[in-house]
PDB file of C-alpha atoms in Angstrom:
ATOM      1  CA  MET Q  21     -90.970 -85.656 -44.720  1.00  0.00           C
ATOM      2  CA  ILE Q  22     -87.768 -83.467 -42.337  1.00  0.00           C
ATOM      3  CA  ASP Q  23     -86.894 -80.541 -44.293  1.00  0.00           C
ATOM      4  CA  ALA Q  24     -83.342 -79.837 -45.496  1.00  0.00           C
ATOM      5  CA  ARG Q  25     -83.748 -76.398 -43.872  1.00  0.00           C
ATOM      6  CA  ALA Q  26     -84.523 -78.188 -40.156  1.00  0.00           C
ATOM      7  CA  ILE Q  27     -82.451 -78.812 -37.527  1.00  0.00           C
ATOM      8  CA  VAL Q  28     -83.292 -82.668 -35.939  1.00  0.00           C
ATOM      9  CA  SER Q  29     -80.606 -83.784 -32.660  1.00  0.00           C
ATOM     10  CA  PRO Q  30     -78.732 -86.684 -33.507  1.00  0.00           C
ATOM     11  CA  GLU Q  31     -79.818 -87.589 -29.700  1.00  0.00           C
ATOM     12  CA  ALA Q  32     -84.121 -87.493 -31.281  1.00  0.00           C
ATOM     13  CA  GLN Q  33     -86.164 -90.503 -31.237  1.00  0.00           C
ATOM     14  CA  LEU Q  34     -88.701 -89.739 -34.143  1.00  0.00           C
ATOM     15  CA  ALA Q  35     -91.436 -92.144 -36.231  1.00  0.00           C
ATOM     16  CA  PRO Q  36     -90.218 -92.978 -40.234  1.00  0.00           C
ATOM     17  CA  ASP Q  37     -93.170 -90.906 -40.918  1.00  0.00           C
ATOM     18  CA  VAL Q  38     -92.885 -87.911 -38.718  1.00  0.00           C
ATOM     19  CA  SER Q  39     -93.164 -84.494 -40.804  1.00  0.00           C
ATOM     20  CA  VAL Q  40     -90.739 -81.983 -39.490  1.00  0.00           C
ATOM     21  CA  GLY Q  41     -91.187 -77.633 -41.183  1.00  0.00           C
ATOM     22  CA  PRO Q  42     -88.246 -76.057 -42.459  1.00  0.00           C
ATOM     23  CA  PHE Q  43     -86.675 -73.571 -39.528  1.00  0.00           C
ATOM     24  CA  SER Q  44     -87.950 -76.062 -36.931  1.00  0.00           C
ATOM     25  CA  ILE Q  45     -85.526 -77.582 -34.068  1.00  0.00           C
ATOM     26  CA  ILE Q  46     -86.222 -81.030 -32.430  1.00  0.00           C
ATOM     27  CA  GLY Q  47     -83.966 -81.338 -29.405  1.00  0.00           C
ATOM     28  CA  ALA Q  48     -82.004 -83.842 -28.051  1.00  0.00           C
ATOM     29  CA  LEU Q  49     -84.080 -86.402 -25.628  1.00  0.00           C
ATOM     30  CA  VAL Q  50     -87.595 -85.828 -27.353  1.00  0.00           C
ATOM     31  CA  GLN Q  51     -89.163 -88.674 -28.645  1.00  0.00           C
ATOM     32  CA  ILE Q  52     -92.383 -88.418 -31.956  1.00  0.00           C
ATOM     33  CA  GLY Q  53     -94.554 -90.849 -32.358  1.00  0.00           C
ATOM     34  CA  PRO Q  54     -95.782 -91.568 -35.519  1.00  0.00           C
ATOM     35  CA  ARG Q  55     -97.835 -89.336 -37.694  1.00  0.00           C
ATOM     36  CA  THR Q  56     -97.450 -86.566 -35.895  1.00  0.00           C
ATOM     37  CA  VAL Q  57     -97.030 -83.190 -37.998  1.00  0.00           C
ATOM     38  CA  ILE Q  58     -94.096 -80.214 -36.645  1.00  0.00           C
ATOM     39  CA  GLY Q  59     -94.789 -77.115 -38.690  1.00  0.00           C
ATOM     40  CA  PRO Q  60     -92.527 -74.025 -39.396  1.00  0.00           C
ATOM     41  CA  HIS Q  61     -90.654 -72.452 -36.791  1.00  0.00           C
ATOM     42  CA  VAL Q  62     -91.431 -74.972 -34.452  1.00  0.00           C
ATOM     43  CA  VAL Q  63     -88.896 -75.271 -31.443  1.00  0.00           C
ATOM     44  CA  VAL Q  64     -89.411 -78.745 -29.461  1.00  0.00           C
ATOM     45  CA  ASN Q  65     -87.217 -79.603 -26.563  1.00  0.00           C
ATOM     46  CA  GLY Q  66     -86.849 -82.452 -24.586  1.00  0.00           C
ATOM     47  CA  PRO Q  67     -86.759 -84.351 -22.061  1.00  0.00           C
ATOM     48  CA  THR Q  68     -90.523 -83.882 -23.980  1.00  0.00           C
ATOM     49  CA  THR Q  69     -92.752 -87.816 -24.996  1.00  0.00           C
ATOM     50  CA  ILE Q  70     -95.079 -86.165 -28.189  1.00  0.00           C
ATOM     51  CA  GLY Q  71     -97.183 -89.211 -28.940  1.00  0.00           C
ATOM     52  CA  ALA Q  72     -98.919 -89.827 -32.433  1.00  0.00           C
ATOM     53  CA  ASP Q  73    -101.085 -87.812 -34.892  1.00  0.00           C
ATOM     54  CA  ASN Q  74    -100.575 -84.384 -33.067  1.00  0.00           C
ATOM     55  CA  ARG Q  75    -100.509 -81.525 -34.987  1.00  0.00           C
ATOM     56  CA  ILE Q  76     -97.999 -78.460 -34.010  1.00  0.00           C
ATOM     57  CA  PHE Q  77     -98.138 -75.751 -35.899  1.00  0.00           C
ATOM     58  CA  GLN Q  78     -95.115 -72.635 -36.744  1.00  0.00           C
ATOM     59  CA  PHE Q  79     -93.662 -70.904 -33.934  1.00  0.00           C
ATOM     60  CA  ALA Q  80     -94.653 -72.945 -30.621  1.00  0.00           C
ATOM     61  CA  SER Q  81     -92.360 -73.438 -27.959  1.00  0.00           C
ATOM     62  CA  ILE Q  82     -92.758 -77.144 -26.447  1.00  0.00           C
ATOM     63  CA  GLY Q  83     -90.811 -78.410 -23.707  1.00  0.00           C
ATOM     64  CA  ASP Q  84     -88.699 -76.058 -23.083  1.00  0.00           C
ATOM     65  CA  ALA Q  85     -87.520 -75.509 -19.542  1.00  0.00           C
ATOM     66  CA  PRO Q  86     -90.091 -73.944 -17.243  1.00  0.00           C
ATOM     67  CA  GLN Q  87     -90.455 -70.332 -16.086  1.00  0.00           C
ATOM     68  CA  ASP Q  88     -89.437 -70.699 -12.360  1.00  0.00           C
ATOM     69  CA  LYS Q  89     -87.290 -69.312 -10.282  1.00  0.00           C
ATOM     70  CA  LYS Q  90     -85.784 -72.349  -8.551  1.00  0.00           C
ATOM     71  CA  TYR Q  91     -85.896 -74.266 -11.775  1.00  0.00           C
ATOM     72  CA  ARG Q  92     -82.069 -75.384 -11.936  1.00  0.00           C
ATOM     73  CA  GLY Q  93     -82.119 -77.459 -14.865  1.00  0.00           C
ATOM     74  CA  GLU Q  94     -83.059 -80.618 -13.759  1.00  0.00           C
ATOM     75  CA  PRO Q  95     -83.819 -83.255 -16.299  1.00  0.00           C
ATOM     76  CA  THR Q  96     -87.217 -82.385 -15.907  1.00  0.00           C
ATOM     77  CA  GLN Q  97     -90.058 -83.731 -18.187  1.00  0.00           C
ATOM     78  CA  LEU Q  98     -93.249 -83.105 -20.743  1.00  0.00           C
ATOM     79  CA  VAL Q  99     -95.728 -85.919 -21.821  1.00  0.00           C
ATOM     80  CA  ILE Q 100     -98.027 -85.294 -24.631  1.00  0.00           C
ATOM     81  CA  GLY Q 101    -100.326 -88.171 -26.157  1.00  0.00           C
ATOM     82  CA  ASP Q 102    -102.294 -87.942 -28.896  1.00  0.00           C
ATOM     83  CA  ARG Q 103    -104.575 -86.704 -31.360  1.00  0.00           C
ATOM     84  CA  ASN Q 104    -103.666 -82.975 -30.089  1.00  0.00           C
ATOM     85  CA  ILE Q 105    -103.568 -79.541 -31.760  1.00  0.00           C
ATOM     86  CA  PHE Q 106    -100.820 -77.193 -31.367  1.00  0.00           C
ATOM     87  CA  ARG Q 107    -102.239 -73.658 -32.734  1.00  0.00           C
ATOM     88  CA  GLU Q 108     -99.730 -70.494 -33.821  1.00  0.00           C
ATOM     89  CA  SER Q 109     -97.192 -69.352 -30.775  1.00  0.00           C
ATOM     90  CA  CYS Q 110     -98.413 -71.968 -28.129  1.00  0.00           C
ATOM     91  CA  THR Q 111     -95.905 -72.113 -25.165  1.00  0.00           C
ATOM     92  CA  ILE Q 112     -95.508 -75.304 -23.239  1.00  0.00           C
ATOM     93  CA  ASN Q 113     -93.894 -76.073 -21.001  1.00  0.00           C
ATOM     94  CA  ARG Q 114     -91.745 -78.615 -18.643  1.00  0.00           C
ATOM     95  CA  GLY Q 115     -92.538 -80.060 -14.763  1.00  0.00           C
ATOM     96  CA  THR Q 116     -90.012 -78.827 -11.732  1.00  0.00           C
ATOM     97  CA  THR Q 117     -88.452 -81.055  -9.318  1.00  0.00           C
ATOM     98  CA  HIS Q 118     -90.902 -79.660  -7.248  1.00  0.00           C
ATOM     99  CA  ASP Q 119     -93.820 -81.181  -7.513  1.00  0.00           C
ATOM    100  CA  LYS Q 120     -94.165 -84.156 -10.305  1.00  0.00           C
ATOM    101  CA  GLY Q 121     -91.704 -83.597 -12.554  1.00  0.00           C
ATOM    102  CA  VAL Q 122     -93.318 -83.866 -15.019  1.00  0.00           C
ATOM    103  CA  THR Q 123     -96.216 -81.883 -17.224  1.00  0.00           C
ATOM    104  CA  ARG Q 124     -98.731 -84.395 -18.562  1.00  0.00           C
ATOM    105  CA  ILE Q 125    -101.547 -83.232 -21.414  1.00  0.00           C
ATOM    106  CA  GLY Q 126    -103.605 -86.239 -22.471  1.00  0.00           C
ATOM    107  CA  ASP Q 127    -105.370 -86.609 -25.771  1.00  0.00           C
ATOM    108  CA  ASP Q 128    -107.222 -84.842 -28.258  1.00  0.00           C
ATOM    109  CA  ASN Q 129    -106.923 -82.050 -27.237  1.00  0.00           C
ATOM    110  CA  LEU Q 130    -107.417 -78.600 -29.035  1.00  0.00           C
ATOM    111  CA  PHE Q 131    -104.563 -75.389 -27.603  1.00  0.00           C
ATOM    112  CA  MET Q 132    -105.312 -72.642 -29.302  1.00  0.00           C
ATOM    113  CA  ALA Q 133    -103.296 -70.084 -30.841  1.00  0.00           C
ATOM    114  CA  TYR Q 134    -100.578 -68.299 -27.281  1.00  0.00           C
ATOM    115  CA  ALA Q 135    -102.385 -70.518 -25.153  1.00  0.00           C
ATOM    116  CA  HIS Q 136     -99.423 -71.097 -22.536  1.00  0.00           C
ATOM    117  CA  VAL Q 137     -99.410 -74.340 -20.050  1.00  0.00           C
ATOM    118  CA  ALA Q 138     -96.747 -73.837 -17.008  1.00  0.00           C
ATOM    119  CA  HIS Q 139     -94.863 -77.213 -15.541  1.00  0.00           C
ATOM    120  CA  ASP Q 140     -95.568 -79.406 -13.770  1.00  0.00           C
ATOM    121  CA  CYS Q 141    -100.212 -79.111 -15.145  1.00  0.00           C
ATOM    122  CA  LEU Q 142    -102.432 -81.990 -15.761  1.00  0.00           C
ATOM    123  CA  ILE Q 143    -104.316 -81.360 -18.546  1.00  0.00           C
ATOM    124  CA  GLY Q 144    -107.485 -84.433 -19.157  1.00  0.00           C
ATOM    125  CA  ASN Q 145    -108.619 -85.442 -22.792  1.00  0.00           C
ATOM    126  CA  ASN Q 146    -110.648 -83.650 -24.630  1.00  0.00           C
ATOM    127  CA  THR Q 147    -111.076 -80.311 -23.770  1.00  0.00           C
ATOM    128  CA  VAL Q 148    -110.006 -76.655 -25.307  1.00  0.00           C
ATOM    129  CA  PHE Q 149    -107.159 -73.610 -24.623  1.00  0.00           C
ATOM    130  CA  ALA Q 150    -108.636 -70.649 -26.772  1.00  0.00           C
ATOM    131  CA  ASN Q 151    -106.796 -68.138 -27.842  1.00  0.00           C
ATOM    132  CA  SER Q 152    -104.474 -66.504 -25.046  1.00  0.00           C
ATOM    133  CA  VAL Q 153    -105.372 -68.488 -22.187  1.00  0.00           C
ATOM    134  CA  ALA Q 154    -102.678 -68.422 -19.677  1.00  0.00           C
ATOM    135  CA  MET Q 155    -102.160 -70.971 -16.939  1.00  0.00           C
ATOM    136  CA  GLY Q 156    -100.383 -71.422 -14.041  1.00  0.00           C
ATOM    137  CA  GLY Q 157     -98.197 -74.062 -13.103  1.00  0.00           C
ATOM    138  CA  HIS Q 158     -99.715 -76.622 -10.982  1.00  0.00           C
ATOM    139  CA  VAL Q 159    -102.961 -76.768 -12.780  1.00  0.00           C
ATOM    140  CA  GLU Q 160    -105.512 -79.435 -12.744  1.00  0.00           C
ATOM    141  CA  VAL Q 161    -107.838 -79.815 -15.983  1.00  0.00           C
ATOM    142  CA  GLY Q 162    -110.591 -82.587 -16.380  1.00  0.00           C
ATOM    143  CA  ASP Q 163    -111.418 -83.524 -19.956  1.00  0.00           C
ATOM    144  CA  TRP Q 164    -114.278 -82.340 -21.775  1.00  0.00           C
ATOM    145  CA  ALA Q 165    -113.092 -78.430 -20.214  1.00  0.00           C
ATOM    146  CA  ILE Q 166    -113.334 -75.827 -22.019  1.00  0.00           C
ATOM    147  CA  LEU Q 167    -111.611 -72.632 -21.074  1.00  0.00           C
ATOM    148  CA  GLY Q 168    -112.189 -68.872 -23.171  1.00  0.00           C
ATOM    149  CA  GLY Q 169    -110.520 -66.923 -25.156  1.00  0.00           C
ATOM    150  CA  LEU Q 170    -107.468 -64.852 -22.331  1.00  0.00           C
ATOM    151  CA  VAL Q 171    -108.917 -66.546 -19.798  1.00  0.00           C
ATOM    152  CA  ALA Q 172    -105.710 -66.907 -16.876  1.00  0.00           C
ATOM    153  CA  VAL Q 173    -105.649 -69.960 -14.606  1.00  0.00           C
ATOM    154  CA  HIS Q 174    -104.169 -69.284 -10.451  1.00  0.00           C
ATOM    155  CA  GLN Q 175    -101.370 -71.763 -10.408  1.00  0.00           C
ATOM    156  CA  PHE Q 176    -102.645 -75.461  -8.339  1.00  0.00           C
ATOM    157  CA  ALA Q 177    -106.152 -73.911  -9.207  1.00  0.00           C
ATOM    158  CA  LYS Q 178    -108.097 -77.717 -10.221  1.00  0.00           C
ATOM    159  CA  ILE Q 179    -111.332 -77.857 -12.941  1.00  0.00           C
ATOM    160  CA  GLY Q 180    -113.589 -80.446 -13.037  1.00  0.00           C
ATOM    161  CA  ALA Q 181    -114.273 -82.642 -16.003  1.00  0.00           C
ATOM    162  CA  HIS Q 182    -117.040 -81.001 -18.752  1.00  0.00           C
ATOM    163  CA  ALA Q 183    -116.585 -76.984 -16.645  1.00  0.00           C
ATOM    164  CA  PHE Q 184    -116.926 -74.301 -18.783  1.00  0.00           C
ATOM    165  CA  LEU Q 185    -114.958 -71.037 -17.972  1.00  0.00           C
ATOM    166  CA  GLY Q 186    -116.538 -67.953 -20.172  1.00  0.00           C
ATOM    167  CA  GLY Q 187    -113.430 -65.385 -22.093  1.00  0.00           C
ATOM    168  CA  GLY Q 188    -111.863 -62.956 -19.592  1.00  0.00           C
ATOM    169  CA  ALA Q 189    -112.661 -64.949 -16.617  1.00  0.00           C
ATOM    170  CA  ILE Q 190    -110.116 -64.990 -14.186  1.00  0.00           C
ATOM    171  CA  LEU Q 191    -110.123 -67.825 -11.755  1.00  0.00           C
ATOM    172  CA  SER Q 192    -107.958 -68.258  -8.460  1.00  0.00           C
ATOM    173  CA  ARG Q 193    -110.606 -70.966  -6.675  1.00  0.00           C
ATOM    174  CA  ASP Q 194    -111.875 -74.470  -7.604  1.00  0.00           C
ATOM    175  CA  VAL Q 195    -114.306 -75.097 -10.289  1.00  0.00           C
ATOM    176  CA  PRO Q 196    -116.314 -78.196  -9.941  1.00  0.00           C
ATOM    177  CA  PRO Q 197    -117.240 -81.026 -13.096  1.00  0.00           C
ATOM    178  CA  TYR Q 198    -120.415 -79.633 -15.120  1.00  0.00           C
ATOM    179  CA  VAL Q 199    -120.488 -75.831 -13.550  1.00  0.00           C
ATOM    180  CA  MET Q 200    -120.234 -72.532 -15.846  1.00  0.00           C
ATOM    181  CA  VAL Q 201    -117.897 -69.759 -14.279  1.00  0.00           C
ATOM    182  CA  ALA Q 202    -116.957 -66.560 -15.912  1.00  0.00           C
ATOM    183  CA  GLY Q 203    -115.711 -62.550 -14.859  1.00  0.00           C
ATOM    184  CA  ASN Q 204    -113.490 -61.400 -12.524  1.00  0.00           C
ATOM    185  CA  PRO Q 205    -112.926 -63.265 -10.217  1.00  0.00           C
ATOM    186  CA  ALA Q 206    -114.906 -65.519 -11.673  1.00  0.00           C
ATOM    187  CA  VAL Q 207    -118.139 -67.039 -10.589  1.00  0.00           C
ATOM    188  CA  PRO Q 208    -120.832 -69.913 -10.687  1.00  0.00           C
ATOM    189  CA  HIS Q 209    -123.191 -69.513 -13.557  1.00  0.00           C
ATOM    190  CA  GLY Q 210    -124.939 -72.281 -13.695  1.00  0.00           C
ATOM    191  CA  VAL Q 211    -124.346 -75.722 -15.025  1.00  0.00           C
ATOM    192  CA  ASN Q 212    -123.157 -76.518 -18.909  1.00  0.00           C
ATOM    193  CA  VAL Q 213    -125.837 -77.971 -20.021  1.00  0.00           C
ATOM    194  CA  GLU Q 214    -125.661 -78.168 -23.689  1.00  0.00           C
ATOM    195  CA  GLY Q 215    -121.939 -79.481 -23.006  1.00  0.00           C
ATOM    196  CA  LEU Q 216    -123.715 -82.277 -21.185  1.00  0.00           C
ATOM    197  CA  ARG Q 217    -126.143 -82.713 -23.931  1.00  0.00           C
ATOM    198  CA  ARG Q 218    -123.679 -83.239 -27.035  1.00  0.00           C
ATOM    199  CA  ARG Q 219    -121.397 -85.750 -24.696  1.00  0.00           C
ATOM    200  CA  GLY Q 220    -123.441 -88.289 -24.199  1.00  0.00           C
ATOM    201  CA  PHE Q 221    -125.069 -87.291 -20.959  1.00  0.00           C
ATOM    202  CA  THR Q 222    -129.356 -88.451 -20.378  1.00  0.00           C
ATOM    203  CA  ASP Q 223    -131.484 -85.887 -19.943  1.00  0.00           C
ATOM    204  CA  GLU Q 224    -132.075 -87.995 -15.969  1.00  0.00           C
ATOM    205  CA  GLN Q 225    -128.241 -87.313 -15.492  1.00  0.00           C
ATOM    206  CA  ILE Q 226    -128.107 -83.407 -16.137  1.00  0.00           C
ATOM    207  CA  ARG Q 227    -131.476 -83.550 -13.637  1.00  0.00           C
ATOM    208  CA  HIS Q 228    -129.742 -84.855 -11.193  1.00  0.00           C
ATOM    209  CA  ILE Q 229    -126.230 -82.896 -12.288  1.00  0.00           C
ATOM    210  CA  ARG Q 230    -128.639 -79.418 -11.557  1.00  0.00           C
ATOM    211  CA  GLU Q 231    -129.983 -81.000  -8.360  1.00  0.00           C
ATOM    212  CA  ALA Q 232    -126.610 -81.009  -7.428  1.00  0.00           C
ATOM    213  CA  TYR Q 233    -125.755 -77.828  -8.017  1.00  0.00           C
ATOM    214  CA  ARG Q 234    -128.851 -76.111  -6.596  1.00  0.00           C
ATOM    215  CA  VAL Q 235    -127.921 -77.613  -3.296  1.00  0.00           C
ATOM    216  CA  LEU Q 236    -124.461 -75.885  -3.925  1.00  0.00           C
ATOM    217  CA  TYR Q 237    -124.582 -73.393  -4.809  1.00  0.00           C
ATOM    218  CA  ARG Q 238    -128.517 -72.011  -3.838  1.00  0.00           C
ATOM    219  CA  SER Q 239    -129.242 -73.293  -0.608  1.00  0.00           C
ATOM    220  CA  GLU Q 240    -127.257 -70.554   1.337  1.00  0.00           C
ATOM    221  CA  MET Q 241    -126.484 -74.315   3.392  1.00  0.00           C
ATOM    222  CA  LYS Q 242    -122.545 -74.216   4.912  1.00  0.00           C
ATOM    223  CA  LEU Q 243    -119.882 -76.558   2.323  1.00  0.00           C
ATOM    224  CA  SER Q 244    -119.902 -79.385   4.872  1.00  0.00           C
ATOM    225  CA  GLU Q 245    -124.049 -79.198   5.119  1.00  0.00           C
ATOM    226  CA  ALA Q 246    -124.376 -79.280   0.892  1.00  0.00           C
ATOM    227  CA  LEU Q 247    -122.097 -82.253   1.207  1.00  0.00           C
ATOM    228  CA  ALA Q 248    -123.684 -84.346   4.302  1.00  0.00           C
ATOM    229  CA  GLN Q 249    -126.802 -83.709   2.057  1.00  0.00           C
ATOM    230  CA  LEU Q 250    -124.618 -84.756  -1.729  1.00  0.00           C
ATOM    231  CA  ALA Q 251    -123.259 -87.871  -0.383  1.00  0.00           C
ATOM    232  CA  PRO Q 252    -126.500 -90.625  -0.372  1.00  0.00           C
ATOM    233  CA  LEU Q 253    -126.770 -89.080  -3.744  1.00  0.00           C
ATOM    234  CA  ALA Q 254    -123.288 -89.756  -4.668  1.00  0.00           C
ATOM    235  CA  GLN Q 255    -123.460 -93.404  -4.149  1.00  0.00           C
ATOM    236  CA  GLU Q 256    -126.112 -94.504  -6.234  1.00  0.00           C
ATOM    237  CA  ARG Q 257    -125.285 -91.592  -9.498  1.00  0.00           C
ATOM    238  CA  ALA Q 258    -121.585 -91.613 -11.189  1.00  0.00           C
ATOM    239  CA  GLU Q 259    -121.942 -88.130 -12.560  1.00  0.00           C
ATOM    240  CA  ILE Q 260    -122.937 -86.823  -8.901  1.00  0.00           C
ATOM    241  CA  ARG Q 261    -120.126 -88.782  -7.612  1.00  0.00           C
ATOM    242  CA  ALA Q 262    -117.783 -87.086  -9.629  1.00  0.00           C
ATOM    243  CA  PHE Q 263    -119.587 -83.962  -8.466  1.00  0.00           C
ATOM    244  CA  VAL Q 264    -118.896 -85.018  -4.683  1.00  0.00           C
ATOM    245  CA  ASP Q 265    -114.907 -86.555  -5.156  1.00  0.00           C
ATOM    246  CA  PHE Q 266    -113.964 -83.437  -6.279  1.00  0.00           C
ATOM    247  CA  ILE Q 267    -115.450 -80.635  -3.379  1.00  0.00           C
ATOM    248  CA  ARG Q 268    -113.524 -83.371  -1.361  1.00  0.00           C
ATOM    249  CA  SER Q 269    -110.234 -82.949  -3.010  1.00  0.00           C
ATOM    250  CA  SER Q 270    -110.139 -79.271  -3.375  1.00  0.00           C
ATOM    251  CA  THR Q 271    -107.984 -77.739  -2.129  1.00  0.00           C
ATOM    252  CA  ARG Q 272    -108.092 -73.945  -2.852  1.00  0.00           C
ATOM    253  CA  SER Q 273    -111.659 -73.428  -1.866  1.00  0.00           C
ATOM    254  CA  LEU Q 274    -114.172 -73.186  -4.316  1.00  0.00           C
ATOM    255  CA  VAL Q 275    -116.217 -70.579  -6.581  1.00  0.00           C
ATOM    256  CA  ARG Q 276    -119.176 -69.817  -5.006  1.00  0.00           C
TER     257      ARG Q 276
END
């Protein structure tokens, strides 16, 4: 399963059925789980842990040192879950000691060509990063979020679950769950209704989310006033609770 033209460190740990293509390099302190396929001309450096059933295409750079001038070679980590796809020329960096020490990617994510995930990012499950998405360090992305092509995300920004970022958006603030944003700078453009329907949200749940969006973005209330109105609803409705909890945890302020 390992091409004779590949270079695999004796300190790497690969499951017996891992496939490694020609001219790829697997460095020390790399662990790769069952059925993962490493294409040709891929570089994986460690400490990096990659789960099962992942697919990494040619010219990707996985688990190399963070692009941070403060980094001094500390043994930080990259942890990748299962069933992720990394297309051509993706770059995924390890963490830094100035934050969590780890960049973490969940399961079932798609990273299209030239996507970049910087140090200390936390990526959930079932996300889509279209071509040439560029993320700064310390960014958090919730489950099922979709980032269109050429999106740029400022360091420390947070993107909520089921959010949708239109192609070319420049994001410097936090995006609450369910919200669609676009533009430079990115501004809200409604609720990701179609995405929610595809993921099994009921019409009633979507109606609640749209009402919460109206309170936050269309009522001209101050943020504190909007939260005060939404808080009682959050106690009864899980979909609103996720919305309110995200707003309360925002550190870079919200797109508004």
